[in-house]
Short mmCIF file of C-alpha atoms and ligand atoms in Angstrom, two decimals:
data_model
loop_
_atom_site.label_atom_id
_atom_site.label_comp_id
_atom_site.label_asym_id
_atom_site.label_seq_id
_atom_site.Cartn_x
_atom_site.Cartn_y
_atom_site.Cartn_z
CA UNK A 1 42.66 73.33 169.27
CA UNK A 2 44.21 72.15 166.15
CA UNK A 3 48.21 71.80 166.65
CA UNK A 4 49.95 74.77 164.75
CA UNK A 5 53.15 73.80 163.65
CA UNK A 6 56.78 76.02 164.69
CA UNK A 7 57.91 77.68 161.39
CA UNK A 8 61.55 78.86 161.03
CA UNK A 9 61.52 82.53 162.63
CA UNK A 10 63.80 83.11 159.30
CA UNK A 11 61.87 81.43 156.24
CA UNK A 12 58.65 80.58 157.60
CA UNK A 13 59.23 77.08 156.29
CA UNK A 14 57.54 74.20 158.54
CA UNK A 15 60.00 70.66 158.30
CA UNK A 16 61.89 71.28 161.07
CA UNK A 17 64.11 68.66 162.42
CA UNK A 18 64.80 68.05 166.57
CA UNK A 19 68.57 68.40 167.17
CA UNK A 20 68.61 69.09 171.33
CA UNK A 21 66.16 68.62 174.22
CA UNK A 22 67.05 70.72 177.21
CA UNK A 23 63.54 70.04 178.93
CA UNK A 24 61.75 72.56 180.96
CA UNK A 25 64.05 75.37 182.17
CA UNK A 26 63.49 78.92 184.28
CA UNK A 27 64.11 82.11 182.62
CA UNK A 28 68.11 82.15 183.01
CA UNK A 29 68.37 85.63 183.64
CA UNK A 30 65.51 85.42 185.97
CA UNK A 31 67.10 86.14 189.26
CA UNK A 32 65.50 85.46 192.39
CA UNK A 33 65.10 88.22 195.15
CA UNK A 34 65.03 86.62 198.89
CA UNK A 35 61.43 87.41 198.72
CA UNK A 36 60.33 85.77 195.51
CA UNK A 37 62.51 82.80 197.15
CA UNK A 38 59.83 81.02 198.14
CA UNK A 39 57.18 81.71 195.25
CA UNK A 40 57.06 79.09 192.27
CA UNK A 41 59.06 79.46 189.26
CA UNK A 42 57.88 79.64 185.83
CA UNK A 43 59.31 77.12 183.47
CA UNK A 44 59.40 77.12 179.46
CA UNK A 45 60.49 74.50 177.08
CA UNK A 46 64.11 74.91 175.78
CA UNK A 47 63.76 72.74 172.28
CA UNK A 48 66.57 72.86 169.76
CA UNK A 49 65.96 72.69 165.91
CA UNK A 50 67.06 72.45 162.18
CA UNK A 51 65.79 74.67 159.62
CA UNK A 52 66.23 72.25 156.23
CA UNK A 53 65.59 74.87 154.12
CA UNK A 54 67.46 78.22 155.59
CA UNK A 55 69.59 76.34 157.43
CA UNK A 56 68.86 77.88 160.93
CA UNK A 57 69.69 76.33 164.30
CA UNK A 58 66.62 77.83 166.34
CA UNK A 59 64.56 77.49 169.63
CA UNK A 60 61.41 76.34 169.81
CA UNK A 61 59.84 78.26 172.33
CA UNK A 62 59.22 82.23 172.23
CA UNK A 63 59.04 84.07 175.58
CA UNK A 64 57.21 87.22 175.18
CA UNK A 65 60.29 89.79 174.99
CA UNK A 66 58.71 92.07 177.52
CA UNK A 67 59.08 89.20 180.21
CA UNK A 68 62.75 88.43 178.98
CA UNK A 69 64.10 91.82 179.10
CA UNK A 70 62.27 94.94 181.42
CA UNK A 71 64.77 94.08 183.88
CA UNK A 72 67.88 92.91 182.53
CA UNK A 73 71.25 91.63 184.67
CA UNK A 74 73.74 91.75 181.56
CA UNK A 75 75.95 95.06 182.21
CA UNK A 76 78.61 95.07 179.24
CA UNK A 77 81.10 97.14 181.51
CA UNK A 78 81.43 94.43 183.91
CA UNK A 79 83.99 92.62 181.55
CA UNK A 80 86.77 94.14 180.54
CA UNK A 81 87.34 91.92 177.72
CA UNK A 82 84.09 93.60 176.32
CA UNK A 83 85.30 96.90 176.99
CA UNK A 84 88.24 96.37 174.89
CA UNK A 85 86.84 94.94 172.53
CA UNK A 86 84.65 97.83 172.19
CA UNK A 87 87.60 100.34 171.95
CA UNK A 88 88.97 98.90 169.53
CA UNK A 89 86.36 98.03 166.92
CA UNK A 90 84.92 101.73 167.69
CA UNK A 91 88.30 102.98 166.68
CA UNK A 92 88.12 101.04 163.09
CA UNK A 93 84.90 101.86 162.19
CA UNK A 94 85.85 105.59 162.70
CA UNK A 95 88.77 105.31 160.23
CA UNK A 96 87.14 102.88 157.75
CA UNK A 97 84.02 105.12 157.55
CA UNK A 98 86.05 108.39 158.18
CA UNK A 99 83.42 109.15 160.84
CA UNK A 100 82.53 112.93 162.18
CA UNK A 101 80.35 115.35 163.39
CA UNK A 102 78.16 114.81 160.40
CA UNK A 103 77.75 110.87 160.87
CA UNK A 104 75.87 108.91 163.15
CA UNK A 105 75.92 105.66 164.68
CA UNK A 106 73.32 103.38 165.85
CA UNK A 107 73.33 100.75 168.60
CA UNK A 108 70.77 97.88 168.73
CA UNK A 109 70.68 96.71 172.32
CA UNK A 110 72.95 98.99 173.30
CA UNK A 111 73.10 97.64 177.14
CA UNK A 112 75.09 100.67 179.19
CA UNK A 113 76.46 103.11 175.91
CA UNK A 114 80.07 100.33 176.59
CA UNK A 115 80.98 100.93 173.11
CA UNK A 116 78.92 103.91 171.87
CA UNK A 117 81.10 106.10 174.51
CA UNK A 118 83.79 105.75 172.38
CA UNK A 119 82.09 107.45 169.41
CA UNK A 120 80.55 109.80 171.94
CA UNK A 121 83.92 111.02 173.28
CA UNK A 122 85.03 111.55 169.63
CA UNK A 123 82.20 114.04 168.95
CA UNK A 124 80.26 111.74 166.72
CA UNK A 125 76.55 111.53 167.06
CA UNK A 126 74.76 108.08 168.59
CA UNK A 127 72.19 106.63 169.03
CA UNK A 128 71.61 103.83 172.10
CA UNK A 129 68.45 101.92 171.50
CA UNK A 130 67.97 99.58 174.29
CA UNK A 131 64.68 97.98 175.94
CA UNK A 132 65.68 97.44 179.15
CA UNK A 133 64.81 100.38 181.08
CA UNK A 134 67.52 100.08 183.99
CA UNK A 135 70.07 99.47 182.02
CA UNK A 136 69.26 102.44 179.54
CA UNK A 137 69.33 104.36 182.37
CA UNK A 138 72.99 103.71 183.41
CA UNK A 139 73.76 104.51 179.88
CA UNK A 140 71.71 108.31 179.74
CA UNK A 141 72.77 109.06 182.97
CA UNK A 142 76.32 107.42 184.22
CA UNK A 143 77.52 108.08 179.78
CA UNK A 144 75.42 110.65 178.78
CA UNK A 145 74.30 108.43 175.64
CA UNK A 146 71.48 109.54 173.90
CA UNK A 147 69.10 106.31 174.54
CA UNK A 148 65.90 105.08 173.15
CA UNK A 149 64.35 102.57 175.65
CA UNK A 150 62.62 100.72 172.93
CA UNK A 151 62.92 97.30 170.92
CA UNK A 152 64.53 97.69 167.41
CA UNK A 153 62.34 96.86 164.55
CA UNK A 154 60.88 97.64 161.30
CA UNK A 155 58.29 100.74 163.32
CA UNK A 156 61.55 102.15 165.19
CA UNK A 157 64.17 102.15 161.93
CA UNK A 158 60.91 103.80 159.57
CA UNK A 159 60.36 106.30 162.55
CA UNK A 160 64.24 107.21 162.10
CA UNK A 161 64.21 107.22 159.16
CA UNK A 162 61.21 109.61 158.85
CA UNK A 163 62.86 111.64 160.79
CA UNK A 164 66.02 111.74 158.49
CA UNK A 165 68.13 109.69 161.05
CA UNK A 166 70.07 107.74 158.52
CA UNK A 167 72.98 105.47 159.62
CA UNK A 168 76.49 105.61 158.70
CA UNK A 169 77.63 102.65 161.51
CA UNK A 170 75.24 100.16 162.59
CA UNK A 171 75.82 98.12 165.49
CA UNK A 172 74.30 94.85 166.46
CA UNK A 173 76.34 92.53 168.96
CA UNK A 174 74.02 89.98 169.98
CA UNK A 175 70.79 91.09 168.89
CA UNK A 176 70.00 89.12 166.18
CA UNK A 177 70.03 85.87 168.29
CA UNK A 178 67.42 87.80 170.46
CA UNK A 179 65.19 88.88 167.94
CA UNK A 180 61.56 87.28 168.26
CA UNK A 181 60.98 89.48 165.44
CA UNK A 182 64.06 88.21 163.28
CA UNK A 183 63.22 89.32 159.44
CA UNK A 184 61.14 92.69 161.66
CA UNK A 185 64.69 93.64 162.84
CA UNK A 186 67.24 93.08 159.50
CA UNK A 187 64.23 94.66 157.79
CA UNK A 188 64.76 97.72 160.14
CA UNK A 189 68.32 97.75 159.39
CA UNK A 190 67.87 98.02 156.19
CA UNK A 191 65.83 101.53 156.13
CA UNK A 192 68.25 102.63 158.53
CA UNK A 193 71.42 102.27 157.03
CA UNK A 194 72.80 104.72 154.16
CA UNK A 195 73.61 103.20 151.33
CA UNK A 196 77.28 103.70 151.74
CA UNK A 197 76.53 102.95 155.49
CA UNK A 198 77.98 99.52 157.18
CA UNK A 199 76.27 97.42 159.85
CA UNK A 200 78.29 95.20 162.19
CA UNK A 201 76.75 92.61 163.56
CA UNK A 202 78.07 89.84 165.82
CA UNK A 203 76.40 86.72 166.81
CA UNK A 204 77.58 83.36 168.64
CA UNK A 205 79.13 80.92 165.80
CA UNK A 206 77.02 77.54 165.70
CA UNK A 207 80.02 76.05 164.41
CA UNK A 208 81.56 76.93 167.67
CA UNK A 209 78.54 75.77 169.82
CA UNK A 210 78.67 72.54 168.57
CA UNK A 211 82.11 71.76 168.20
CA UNK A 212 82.77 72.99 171.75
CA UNK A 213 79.63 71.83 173.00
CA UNK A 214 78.57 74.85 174.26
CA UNK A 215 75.14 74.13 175.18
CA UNK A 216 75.05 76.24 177.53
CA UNK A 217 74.51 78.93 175.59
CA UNK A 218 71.09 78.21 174.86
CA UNK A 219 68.47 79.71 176.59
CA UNK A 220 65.18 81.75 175.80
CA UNK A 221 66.78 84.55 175.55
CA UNK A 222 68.80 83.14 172.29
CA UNK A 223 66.04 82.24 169.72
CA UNK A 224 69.05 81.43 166.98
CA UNK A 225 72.55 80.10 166.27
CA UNK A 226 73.54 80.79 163.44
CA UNK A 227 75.88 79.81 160.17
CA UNK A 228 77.20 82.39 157.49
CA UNK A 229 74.75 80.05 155.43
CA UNK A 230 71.74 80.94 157.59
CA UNK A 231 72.61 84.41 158.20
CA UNK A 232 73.51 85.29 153.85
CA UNK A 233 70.08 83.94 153.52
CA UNK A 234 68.55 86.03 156.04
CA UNK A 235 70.32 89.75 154.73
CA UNK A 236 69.52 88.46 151.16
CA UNK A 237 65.92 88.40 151.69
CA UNK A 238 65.67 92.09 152.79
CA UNK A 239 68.19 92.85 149.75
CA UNK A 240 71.47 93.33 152.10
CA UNK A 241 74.88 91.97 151.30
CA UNK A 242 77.38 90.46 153.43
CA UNK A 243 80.88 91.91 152.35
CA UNK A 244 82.99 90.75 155.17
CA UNK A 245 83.13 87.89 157.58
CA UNK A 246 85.50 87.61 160.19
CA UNK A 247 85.46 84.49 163.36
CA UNK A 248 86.34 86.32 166.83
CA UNK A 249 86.89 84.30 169.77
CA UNK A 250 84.01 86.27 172.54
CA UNK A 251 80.95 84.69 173.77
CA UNK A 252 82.90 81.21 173.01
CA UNK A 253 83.40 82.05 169.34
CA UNK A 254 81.19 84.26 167.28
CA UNK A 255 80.93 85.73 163.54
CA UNK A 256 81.12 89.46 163.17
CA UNK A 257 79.66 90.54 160.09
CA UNK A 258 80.03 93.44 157.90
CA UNK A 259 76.71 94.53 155.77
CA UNK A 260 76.34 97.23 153.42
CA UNK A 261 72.92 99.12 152.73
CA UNK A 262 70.64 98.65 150.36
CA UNK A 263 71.74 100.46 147.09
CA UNK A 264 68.52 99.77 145.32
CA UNK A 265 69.27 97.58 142.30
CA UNK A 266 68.10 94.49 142.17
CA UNK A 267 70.42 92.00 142.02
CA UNK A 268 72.69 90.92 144.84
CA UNK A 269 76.77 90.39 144.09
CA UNK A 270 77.62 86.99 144.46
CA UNK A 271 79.51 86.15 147.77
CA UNK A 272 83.37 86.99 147.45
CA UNK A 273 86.97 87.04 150.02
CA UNK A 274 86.53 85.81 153.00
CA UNK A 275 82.48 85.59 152.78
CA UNK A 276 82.41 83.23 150.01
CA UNK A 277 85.32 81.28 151.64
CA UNK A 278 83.61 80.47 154.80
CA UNK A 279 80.38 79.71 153.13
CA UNK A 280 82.35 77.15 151.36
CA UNK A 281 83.77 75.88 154.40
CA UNK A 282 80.24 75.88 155.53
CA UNK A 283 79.03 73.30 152.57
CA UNK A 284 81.95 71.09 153.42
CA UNK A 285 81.48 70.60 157.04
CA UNK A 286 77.46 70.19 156.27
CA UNK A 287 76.39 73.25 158.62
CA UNK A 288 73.58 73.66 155.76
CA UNK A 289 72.02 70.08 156.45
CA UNK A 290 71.08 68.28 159.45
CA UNK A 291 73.68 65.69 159.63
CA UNK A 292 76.25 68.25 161.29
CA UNK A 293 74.02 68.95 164.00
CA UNK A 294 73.34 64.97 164.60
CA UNK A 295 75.26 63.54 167.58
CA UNK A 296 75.18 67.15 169.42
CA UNK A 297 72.87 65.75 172.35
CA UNK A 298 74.99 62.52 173.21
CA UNK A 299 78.09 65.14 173.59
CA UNK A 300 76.00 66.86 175.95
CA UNK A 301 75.39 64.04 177.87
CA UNK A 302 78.65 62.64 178.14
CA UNK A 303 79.92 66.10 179.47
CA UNK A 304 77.13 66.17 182.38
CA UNK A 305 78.13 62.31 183.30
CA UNK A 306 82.10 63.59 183.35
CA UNK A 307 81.42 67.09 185.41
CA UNK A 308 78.79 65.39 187.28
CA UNK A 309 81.52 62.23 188.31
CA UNK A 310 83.97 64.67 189.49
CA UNK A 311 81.76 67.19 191.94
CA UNK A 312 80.11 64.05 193.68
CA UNK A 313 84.14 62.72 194.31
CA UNK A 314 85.06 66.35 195.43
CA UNK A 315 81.96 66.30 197.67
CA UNK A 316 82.72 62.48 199.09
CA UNK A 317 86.29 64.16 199.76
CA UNK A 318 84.37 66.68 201.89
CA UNK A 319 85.79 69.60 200.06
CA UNK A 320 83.49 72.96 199.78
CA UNK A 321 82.84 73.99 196.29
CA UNK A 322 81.60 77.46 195.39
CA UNK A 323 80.14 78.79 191.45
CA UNK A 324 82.01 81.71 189.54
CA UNK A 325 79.44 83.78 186.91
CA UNK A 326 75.74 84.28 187.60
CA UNK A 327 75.00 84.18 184.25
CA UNK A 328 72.35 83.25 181.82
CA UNK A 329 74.97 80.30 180.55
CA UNK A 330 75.28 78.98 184.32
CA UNK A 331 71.42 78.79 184.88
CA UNK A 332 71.40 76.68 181.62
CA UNK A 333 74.16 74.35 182.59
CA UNK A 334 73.31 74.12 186.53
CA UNK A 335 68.90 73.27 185.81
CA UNK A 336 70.50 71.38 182.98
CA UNK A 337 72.45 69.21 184.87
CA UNK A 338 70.94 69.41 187.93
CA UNK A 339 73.81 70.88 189.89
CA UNK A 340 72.15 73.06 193.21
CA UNK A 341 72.74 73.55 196.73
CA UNK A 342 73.55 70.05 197.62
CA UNK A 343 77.09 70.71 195.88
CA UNK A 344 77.40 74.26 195.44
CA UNK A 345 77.74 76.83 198.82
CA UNK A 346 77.61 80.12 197.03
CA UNK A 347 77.71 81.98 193.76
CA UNK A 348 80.20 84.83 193.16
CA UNK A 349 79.92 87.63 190.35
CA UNK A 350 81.38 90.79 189.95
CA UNK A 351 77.67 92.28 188.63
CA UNK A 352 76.70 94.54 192.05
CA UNK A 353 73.34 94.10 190.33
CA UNK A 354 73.20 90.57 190.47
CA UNK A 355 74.84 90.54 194.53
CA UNK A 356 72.16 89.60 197.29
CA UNK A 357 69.98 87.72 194.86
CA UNK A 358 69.49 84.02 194.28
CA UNK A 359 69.97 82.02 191.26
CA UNK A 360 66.70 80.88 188.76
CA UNK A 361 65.84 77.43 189.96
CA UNK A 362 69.09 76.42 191.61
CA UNK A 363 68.53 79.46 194.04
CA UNK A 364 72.05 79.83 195.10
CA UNK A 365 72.69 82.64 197.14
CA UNK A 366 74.77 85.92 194.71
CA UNK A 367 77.85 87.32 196.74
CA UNK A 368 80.74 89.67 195.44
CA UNK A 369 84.04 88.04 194.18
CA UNK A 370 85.64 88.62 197.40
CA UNK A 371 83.31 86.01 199.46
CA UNK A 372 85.90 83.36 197.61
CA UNK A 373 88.93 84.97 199.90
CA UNK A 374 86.42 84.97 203.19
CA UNK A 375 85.56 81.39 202.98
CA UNK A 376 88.23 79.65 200.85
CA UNK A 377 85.91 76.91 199.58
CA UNK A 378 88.82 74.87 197.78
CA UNK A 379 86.96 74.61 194.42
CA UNK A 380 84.79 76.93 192.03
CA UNK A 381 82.94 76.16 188.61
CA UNK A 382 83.42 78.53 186.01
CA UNK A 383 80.20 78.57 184.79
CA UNK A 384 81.11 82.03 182.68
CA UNK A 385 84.05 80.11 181.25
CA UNK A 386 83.99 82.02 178.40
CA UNK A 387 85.98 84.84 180.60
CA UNK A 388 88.46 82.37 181.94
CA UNK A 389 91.36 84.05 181.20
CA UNK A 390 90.31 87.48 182.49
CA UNK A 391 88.81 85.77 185.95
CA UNK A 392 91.36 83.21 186.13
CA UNK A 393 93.83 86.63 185.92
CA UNK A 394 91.65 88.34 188.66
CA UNK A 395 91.22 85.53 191.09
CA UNK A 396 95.09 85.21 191.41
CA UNK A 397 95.00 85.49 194.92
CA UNK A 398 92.38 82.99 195.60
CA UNK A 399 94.17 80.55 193.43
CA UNK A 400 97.99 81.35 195.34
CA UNK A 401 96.40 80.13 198.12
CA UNK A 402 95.40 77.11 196.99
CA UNK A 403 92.13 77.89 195.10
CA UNK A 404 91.12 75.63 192.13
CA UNK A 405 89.41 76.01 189.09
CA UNK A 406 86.85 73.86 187.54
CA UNK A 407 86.35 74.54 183.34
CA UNK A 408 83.46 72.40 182.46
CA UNK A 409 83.32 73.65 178.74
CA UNK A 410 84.28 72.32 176.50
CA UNK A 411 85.45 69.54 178.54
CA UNK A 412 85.51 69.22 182.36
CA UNK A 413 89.51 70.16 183.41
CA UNK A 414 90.71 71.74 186.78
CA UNK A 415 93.07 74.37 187.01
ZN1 ZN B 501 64.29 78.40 157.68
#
């Protein structure tokens, strides 16, 4: 069979340059139940790469969506940084909009109704749309929010909009990253939104990712990383505008963007405030060529050597060392870096979903917080370090007695 090249899942365009090689990985939301323990694993490429002419930092590989996300571990409501969050950016939208019985508001991936229940309890009209079918179902029936267990695209948003279900609020918090239909789903947005209508979407920063080395963030699950640069280009095309940019710190530093609907004319404004300002700031730093992204994998490297050094001289010291976070970012580091059960005893997260099963490859056994208590092992890596603050706040009584700490992001510290 003749080789058919990758094109840019934004552009189409075919040059595109290797920036990071994390080998063959599981699925990192694959979680393993103590039957499936001892049945092979299924392993995709994870292959990191430049788009020269968009200027999007994609993945290679595109597992089919239906095997990523029927069954899906991620339940918003288990951080209450997310929560917040939620409240609070609910709570501006209704005043900026001057939202009512009359509007509506859409959710893309909208995981378990965490921020549409704050519209809901205000008497204004939503919409969850949400493909995972056990987590839609905490949302109908634990929040009573109306959701559609369905993947967003250009079929659902023309369906809506058939049926005269036109969007004052759009809300997209880490969906475009997901997208294997990327220019299917901004296409959708844009015969879904009113004219006047807003969408806010937030996505992990790639400025962030790289400068913090956070590659553990990348898994199959995120196809893209993106710039301002990448994502103006990507709105433009399906005649949206980016009026608003603002950098907020969750998910280890992400853009939330404001777009306004199609109008109809033509012609796009050029950027202005705070868009065109970071897209300048973009040009300077280079995040629209390849050299930025050059030097990335070495970074990586040196961080596995450093975190690697320090378990194997906790372990020759005989201390126990336990894993915080079950998460999609702690597969990627752990099969990454090869950390399993020769160093690590347990994993602990807060997800009762995620309790009693085993991680993807490493296949560490999933216990509730409170197993760190029980067994005192005298370290734990933070693989969600992204929370730190919140779990280093909720583990206080682990760490009064003499519990430690290990942040291996951006760089390995102990606290
Ligand atoms: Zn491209």
């Amino acid at each position: 069979m003749p080789d058919v090249p990758t094109r840019c899942r934004s552009c189409g365009a075919v040059d595109l340059r290797p920036v990071l090689s994390l080998g063959r990985t599981p699925l990192a939301n694959a979680l393993r139940t103590a039957e499936q323990l001892e049945e092979p694993e299924q392993t995709y490429p994870l292959e990191v790469v430049f788009c020269p002419r968009c200027a999007l930092v994609q993945i290679t590989e595109t597992v089919p969506p239906e095997v990523l996300f029927s069954e899906y571990f991620y339940l918003s409501s288990f951080s209450d940084t997310v929560v917040q969050n939620a409240e609070a950016l609910a709570r501006r939208l209704i005043g900026s909009q001057a939202l009512g019985p009359e509007s509506l508001v859409l959710e893309i991936a909208s995981n378990d109704g965490y921020l549409l229940q704050h519209y809901h309890h205000k008497g204004i009209p939503v919409i969850g749309i949400e493909p995972a079918a056990n987590i839609a179902r905490v949302a109908r029936e634990e929040r009573g929010i109306p959701t559609r267990c369905e993947f967003f695209g250009e079929r659902l948003a023309a369906e809506l909009r058939g049926s005269g279900k036109l969007a004052d609020v759009i809300h997209g918090n880490n969906v475009l990253a997901h997208a294997a239909d990327l220019n299917g789903v901004v296409r959708g947005i844009s015969l879904v939104l009113k004219p006047r209508g807003v969408a806010v979407i937030e996505v992990p920063y790639v400025k962030d990712l790289i400068d913090h080395c956070e590659f553990d963030t990348i898994y199959h699950e995120h196809l893209c990383y993106f710039s301002l640069t990448a994502l103006w280009r990507l709105f433009a095309r399906h005649g949206l505008e980016i009026r608003d940019v603002e950098r907020i710190p969750i998910h280890g530093g992400s853009l939330r963007i404001f777009v306004t609907g199609a109008d109809g004319s033509a012609e796009l404004e050029a950027p202005a405030g705070a868009v065109a300002r970071l897209l300048d700031e973009e040009a300077a730093w280079s995040g629209d060529s390849e050299a930025f992204y050059r030097g990335f994998g070495s970074r990586v490297e040196r961080l596995r050597e450093d975190l690697l050094r320090l378990l194997a001289g906790l372990k020759a010291q005989g201390k126990r060392i336990a894993a915080y976070g079950a998460s999609a970012k702690g597969s990627t580091l752990l099969n990454y870096f090869g950390i399993g059960r020769e160093t690590l005893d347990f994993v602990v997260d807060r997800s009762t979903v995620k309790q009693g099963r085993y991680t993807p490859g490493t296949r560490l056994p999933i216990h509730a917080p409170e197993r760190l208590l029980e067994e005192m092992p005298e370290y734990v890596l933070l693989l969600t370090w992204n929370f730190a603050d919140e779990i280093l706040a909720q583990q206080e009584a682990y760490r009064r007695r003499g519990g430690r700490f290990i942040i291996p992001i951006p760089e390995c510290r102990v606290v």
